[in-house]
Amino acid sequence: MDLNKNKAPVSIITRSLLVSNTVMRQISMFFHIQWLSDLRL
């Protein structure tokens, strides 16, 4: 019972970390594209 209670928050944390990681990757890609477009100008 205790193990199941502990597993739930961990899965939520790992899921949120994965989501934040993908979001950060998209943001970094966007800024990289913006930076390249600035260099072209």
JSON list of N, CA and C in Angstrom, two decimals:
[
{"chain": "A", "resi": 1, "resn": "MET", "atom": "N", "xyz": [0.84, -1.21, 0.00]},
{"chain": "A", "resi": 1, "resn": "MET", "atom": "CA", "xyz": [0.00, 0.00, 0.00]},
{"chain": "A", "resi": 1, "resn": "MET", "atom": "C", "xyz": [0.88, 1.26, 0.00]},
{"chain": "A", "resi": 2, "resn": "ASP", "atom": "N", "xyz": [1.90, 1.25, 0.84]},
{"chain": "A", "resi": 2, "resn": "ASP", "atom": "CA", "xyz": [2.79, 2.41, 0.93]},
{"chain": "A", "resi": 2, "resn": "ASP", "atom": "C", "xyz": [3.54, 2.63, -0.39]},
{"chain": "A", "resi": 3, "resn": "LEU", "atom": "N", "xyz": [3.95, 1.53, -1.03]},
{"chain": "A", "resi": 3, "resn": "LEU", "atom": "CA", "xyz": [4.68, 1.65, -2.29]},
{"chain": "A", "resi": 3, "resn": "LEU", "atom": "C", "xyz": [3.80, 2.30, -3.36]},
{"chain": "A", "resi": 4, "resn": "ASN", "atom": "N", "xyz": [2.53, 1.92, -3.42]},
{"chain": "A", "resi": 4, "resn": "ASN", "atom": "CA", "xyz": [1.61, 2.51, -4.40]},
{"chain": "A", "resi": 4, "resn": "ASN", "atom": "C", "xyz": [1.42, 4.00, -4.14]},
{"chain": "A", "resi": 5, "resn": "LYS", "atom": "N", "xyz": [1.34, 4.38, -2.88]},
{"chain": "A", "resi": 5, "resn": "LYS", "atom": "CA", "xyz": [1.19, 5.79, -2.54]},
{"chain": "A", "resi": 5, "resn": "LYS", "atom": "C", "xyz": [2.42, 6.59, -2.98]},
{"chain": "A", "resi": 6, "resn": "ASN", "atom": "N", "xyz": [3.60, 5.99, -2.84]},
{"chain": "A", "resi": 6, "resn": "ASN", "atom": "CA", "xyz": [4.84, 6.66, -3.22]},
{"chain": "A", "resi": 6, "resn": "ASN", "atom": "C", "xyz": [5.01, 6.72, -4.74]},
{"chain": "A", "resi": 7, "resn": "LYS", "atom": "N", "xyz": [4.53, 5.70, -5.44]},
{"chain": "A", "resi": 7, "resn": "LYS", "atom": "CA", "xyz": [4.70, 5.65, -6.90]},
{"chain": "A", "resi": 7, "resn": "LYS", "atom": "C", "xyz": [3.91, 6.74, -7.61]},
{"chain": "A", "resi": 8, "resn": "ALA", "atom": "N", "xyz": [2.72, 7.06, -7.12]},
{"chain": "A", "resi": 8, "resn": "ALA", "atom": "CA", "xyz": [1.87, 8.05, -7.80]},
{"chain": "A", "resi": 8, "resn": "ALA", "atom": "C", "xyz": [2.56, 9.42, -7.94]},
{"chain": "A", "resi": 9, "resn": "PRO", "atom": "N", "xyz": [3.06, 10.02, -6.85]},
{"chain": "A", "resi": 9, "resn": "PRO", "atom": "CA", "xyz": [3.73, 11.33, -6.97]},
{"chain": "A", "resi": 9, "resn": "PRO", "atom": "C", "xyz": [4.97, 11.26, -7.86]},
{"chain": "A", "resi": 10, "resn": "VAL", "atom": "N", "xyz": [5.71, 10.16, -7.78]},
{"chain": "A", "resi": 10, "resn": "VAL", "atom": "CA", "xyz": [6.93, 10.02, -8.59]},
{"chain": "A", "resi": 10, "resn": "VAL", "atom": "C", "xyz": [6.58, 10.05, -10.07]},
{"chain": "A", "resi": 11, "resn": "SER", "atom": "N", "xyz": [5.51, 9.31, -10.45]},
{"chain": "A", "resi": 11, "resn": "SER", "atom": "CA", "xyz": [5.10, 9.28, -11.87]},
{"chain": "A", "resi": 11, "resn": "SER", "atom": "C", "xyz": [4.65, 10.67, -12.32]},
{"chain": "A", "resi": 12, "resn": "ILE", "atom": "N", "xyz": [3.97, 11.39, -11.42]},
{"chain": "A", "resi": 12, "resn": "ILE", "atom": "CA", "xyz": [3.51, 12.75, -11.75]},
{"chain": "A", "resi": 12, "resn": "ILE", "atom": "C", "xyz": [4.73, 13.66, -11.95]},
{"chain": "A", "resi": 13, "resn": "ILE", "atom": "N", "xyz": [5.74, 13.51, -11.08]},
{"chain": "A", "resi": 13, "resn": "ILE", "atom": "CA", "xyz": [6.95, 14.34, -11.17]},
{"chain": "A", "resi": 13, "resn": "ILE", "atom": "C", "xyz": [7.69, 14.04, -12.47]},
{"chain": "A", "resi": 14, "resn": "THR", "atom": "N", "xyz": [7.86, 12.74, -12.78]},
{"chain": "A", "resi": 14, "resn": "THR", "atom": "CA", "xyz": [8.57, 12.37, -14.01]},
{"chain": "A", "resi": 14, "resn": "THR", "atom": "C", "xyz": [7.82, 12.83, -15.24]},
{"chain": "A", "resi": 15, "resn": "ARG", "atom": "N", "xyz": [6.48, 12.75, -15.18]},
{"chain": "A", "resi": 15, "resn": "ARG", "atom": "CA", "xyz": [5.66, 13.20, -16.32]},
{"chain": "A", "resi": 15, "resn": "ARG", "atom": "C", "xyz": [5.79, 14.70, -16.51]},
{"chain": "A", "resi": 16, "resn": "SER", "atom": "N", "xyz": [5.77, 15.44, -15.41]},
{"chain": "A", "resi": 16, "resn": "SER", "atom": "CA", "xyz": [5.90, 16.90, -15.49]},
{"chain": "A", "resi": 16, "resn": "SER", "atom": "C", "xyz": [7.31, 17.28, -15.98]},
{"chain": "A", "resi": 17, "resn": "LEU", "atom": "N", "xyz": [8.32, 16.50, -15.58]},
{"chain": "A", "resi": 17, "resn": "LEU", "atom": "CA", "xyz": [9.68, 16.75, -16.04]},
{"chain": "A", "resi": 17, "resn": "LEU", "atom": "C", "xyz": [9.79, 16.51, -17.53]},
{"chain": "A", "resi": 18, "resn": "LEU", "atom": "N", "xyz": [9.15, 15.46, -18.03]},
{"chain": "A", "resi": 18, "resn": "LEU", "atom": "CA", "xyz": [9.17, 15.17, -19.46]},
{"chain": "A", "resi": 18, "resn": "LEU", "atom": "C", "xyz": [8.48, 16.29, -20.23]},
{"chain": "A", "resi": 19, "resn": "VAL", "atom": "N", "xyz": [7.35, 16.76, -19.71]},
{"chain": "A", "resi": 19, "resn": "VAL", "atom": "CA", "xyz": [6.60, 17.84, -20.37]},
{"chain": "A", "resi": 19, "resn": "VAL", "atom": "C", "xyz": [7.44, 19.11, -20.38]},
{"chain": "A", "resi": 20, "resn": "SER", "atom": "N", "xyz": [8.03, 19.45, -19.24]},
{"chain": "A", "resi": 20, "resn": "SER", "atom": "CA", "xyz": [8.86, 20.66, -19.16]},
{"chain": "A", "resi": 20, "resn": "SER", "atom": "C", "xyz": [10.08, 20.54, -20.07]},
{"chain": "A", "resi": 21, "resn": "ASN", "atom": "N", "xyz": [10.61, 19.33, -20.19]},
{"chain": "A", "resi": 21, "resn": "ASN", "atom": "CA", "xyz": [11.78, 19.11, -21.06]},
{"chain": "A", "resi": 21, "resn": "ASN", "atom": "C", "xyz": [11.42, 19.35, -22.52]},
{"chain": "A", "resi": 22, "resn": "THR", "atom": "N", "xyz": [10.26, 18.85, -22.94]},
{"chain": "A", "resi": 22, "resn": "THR", "atom": "CA", "xyz": [9.82, 19.05, -24.33]},
{"chain": "A", "resi": 22, "resn": "THR", "atom": "C", "xyz": [9.52, 20.53, -24.57]},
{"chain": "A", "resi": 23, "resn": "VAL", "atom": "N", "xyz": [8.91, 21.19, -23.58]},
{"chain": "A", "resi": 23, "resn": "VAL", "atom": "CA", "xyz": [8.59, 22.61, -23.71]},
{"chain": "A", "resi": 23, "resn": "VAL", "atom": "C", "xyz": [9.88, 23.42, -23.83]},
{"chain": "A", "resi": 24, "resn": "MET", "atom": "N", "xyz": [10.86, 23.12, -22.98]},
{"chain": "A", "resi": 24, "resn": "MET", "atom": "CA", "xyz": [12.15, 23.83, -23.03]},
{"chain": "A", "resi": 24, "resn": "MET", "atom": "C", "xyz": [12.84, 23.60, -24.37]},
{"chain": "A", "resi": 25, "resn": "ARG", "atom": "N", "xyz": [12.70, 22.39, -24.91]},
{"chain": "A", "resi": 25, "resn": "ARG", "atom": "CA", "xyz": [13.32, 22.07, -26.20]},
{"chain": "A", "resi": 25, "resn": "ARG", "atom": "C", "xyz": [12.67, 22.90, -27.31]},
{"chain": "A", "resi": 26, "resn": "GLN", "atom": "N", "xyz": [11.32, 23.02, -27.25]},
{"chain": "A", "resi": 26, "resn": "GLN", "atom": "CA", "xyz": [10.61, 23.81, -28.25]},
{"chain": "A", "resi": 26, "resn": "GLN", "atom": "C", "xyz": [11.00, 25.29, -28.15]},
{"chain": "A", "resi": 27, "resn": "ILE", "atom": "N", "xyz": [11.12, 25.78, -26.90]},
{"chain": "A", "resi": 27, "resn": "ILE", "atom": "CA", "xyz": [11.50, 27.18, -26.68]},
{"chain": "A", "resi": 27, "resn": "ILE", "atom": "C", "xyz": [12.92, 27.43, -27.19]},
{"chain": "A", "resi": 28, "resn": "SER", "atom": "N", "xyz": [13.84, 26.50, -26.90]},
{"chain": "A", "resi": 28, "resn": "SER", "atom": "CA", "xyz": [15.23, 26.66, -27.35]},
{"chain": "A", "resi": 28, "resn": "SER", "atom": "C", "xyz": [15.31, 26.61, -28.88]},
{"chain": "A", "resi": 29, "resn": "MET", "atom": "N", "xyz": [14.52, 25.73, -29.50]},
{"chain": "A", "resi": 29, "resn": "MET", "atom": "CA", "xyz": [14.47, 25.66, -30.96]},
{"chain": "A", "resi": 29, "resn": "MET", "atom": "C", "xyz": [13.95, 26.98, -31.53]},
{"chain": "A", "resi": 30, "resn": "PHE", "atom": "N", "xyz": [12.90, 27.53, -30.92]},
{"chain": "A", "resi": 30, "resn": "PHE", "atom": "CA", "xyz": [12.31, 28.79, -31.38]},
{"chain": "A", "resi": 30, "resn": "PHE", "atom": "C", "xyz": [13.33, 29.92, -31.29]},
{"chain": "A", "resi": 31, "resn": "PHE", "atom": "N", "xyz": [14.03, 30.00, -30.14]},
{"chain": "A", "resi": 31, "resn": "PHE", "atom": "CA", "xyz": [15.03, 31.06, -29.96]},
{"chain": "A", "resi": 31, "resn": "PHE", "atom": "C", "xyz": [16.21, 30.87, -30.91]},
{"chain": "A", "resi": 32, "resn": "HIS", "atom": "N", "xyz": [16.55, 29.61, -31.19]},
{"chain": "A", "resi": 32, "resn": "HIS", "atom": "CA", "xyz": [17.65, 29.32, -32.12]},
{"chain": "A", "resi": 32, "resn": "HIS", "atom": "C", "xyz": [17.27, 29.79, -33.52]},
{"chain": "A", "resi": 33, "resn": "ILE", "atom": "N", "xyz": [16.03, 29.55, -33.92]},
{"chain": "A", "resi": 33, "resn": "ILE", "atom": "CA", "xyz": [15.53, 30.00, -35.23]},
{"chain": "A", "resi": 33, "resn": "ILE", "atom": "C", "xyz": [15.52, 31.53, -35.28]},
{"chain": "A", "resi": 34, "resn": "GLN", "atom": "N", "xyz": [15.06, 32.15, -34.21]},
{"chain": "A", "resi": 34, "resn": "GLN", "atom": "CA", "xyz": [15.04, 33.62, -34.13]},
{"chain": "A", "resi": 34, "resn": "GLN", "atom": "C", "xyz": [16.45, 34.18, -34.27]},
{"chain": "A", "resi": 35, "resn": "TRP", "atom": "N", "xyz": [17.42, 33.53, -33.58]},
{"chain": "A", "resi": 35, "resn": "TRP", "atom": "CA", "xyz": [18.82, 33.97, -33.60]},
{"chain": "A", "resi": 35, "resn": "TRP", "atom": "C", "xyz": [19.39, 33.85, -35.01]},
{"chain": "A", "resi": 36, "resn": "LEU", "atom": "N", "xyz": [19.08, 32.74, -35.69]},
{"chain": "A", "resi": 36, "resn": "LEU", "atom": "CA", "xyz": [19.56, 32.54, -37.07]},
{"chain": "A", "resi": 36, "resn": "LEU", "atom": "C", "xyz": [18.96, 33.60, -38.00]},
{"chain": "A", "resi": 37, "resn": "SER", "atom": "N", "xyz": [17.68, 33.89, -37.82]},
{"chain": "A", "resi": 37, "resn": "SER", "atom": "CA", "xyz": [17.03, 34.90, -38.68]},
{"chain": "A", "resi": 37, "resn": "SER", "atom": "C", "xyz": [17.63, 36.28, -38.42]},
{"chain": "A", "resi": 38, "resn": "ASP", "atom": "N", "xyz": [18.00, 36.55, -37.15]},
{"chain": "A", "resi": 38, "resn": "ASP", "atom": "CA", "xyz": [18.65, 37.82, -36.82]},
{"chain": "A", "resi": 38, "resn": "ASP", "atom": "C", "xyz": [20.02, 37.91, -37.49]},
{"chain": "A", "resi": 39, "resn": "LEU", "atom": "N", "xyz": [20.74, 36.79, -37.53]},
{"chain": "A", "resi": 39, "resn": "LEU", "atom": "CA", "xyz": [22.07, 36.77, -38.17]},
{"chain": "A", "resi": 39, "resn": "LEU", "atom": "C", "xyz": [21.95, 37.03, -39.67]},
{"chain": "A", "resi": 40, "resn": "ARG", "atom": "N", "xyz": [20.91, 36.49, -40.28]},
{"chain": "A", "resi": 40, "resn": "ARG", "atom": "CA", "xyz": [20.71, 36.67, -41.72]},
{"chain": "A", "resi": 40, "resn": "ARG", "atom": "C", "xyz": [20.46, 38.14, -42.04]},
{"chain": "A", "resi": 41, "resn": "LEU", "atom": "N", "xyz": [19.73, 38.82, -41.18]},
{"chain": "A", "resi": 41, "resn": "LEU", "atom": "CA", "xyz": [19.46, 40.24, -41.40]},
{"chain": "A", "resi": 41, "resn": "LEU", "atom": "C", "xyz": [20.74, 41.03, -41.14]}
]
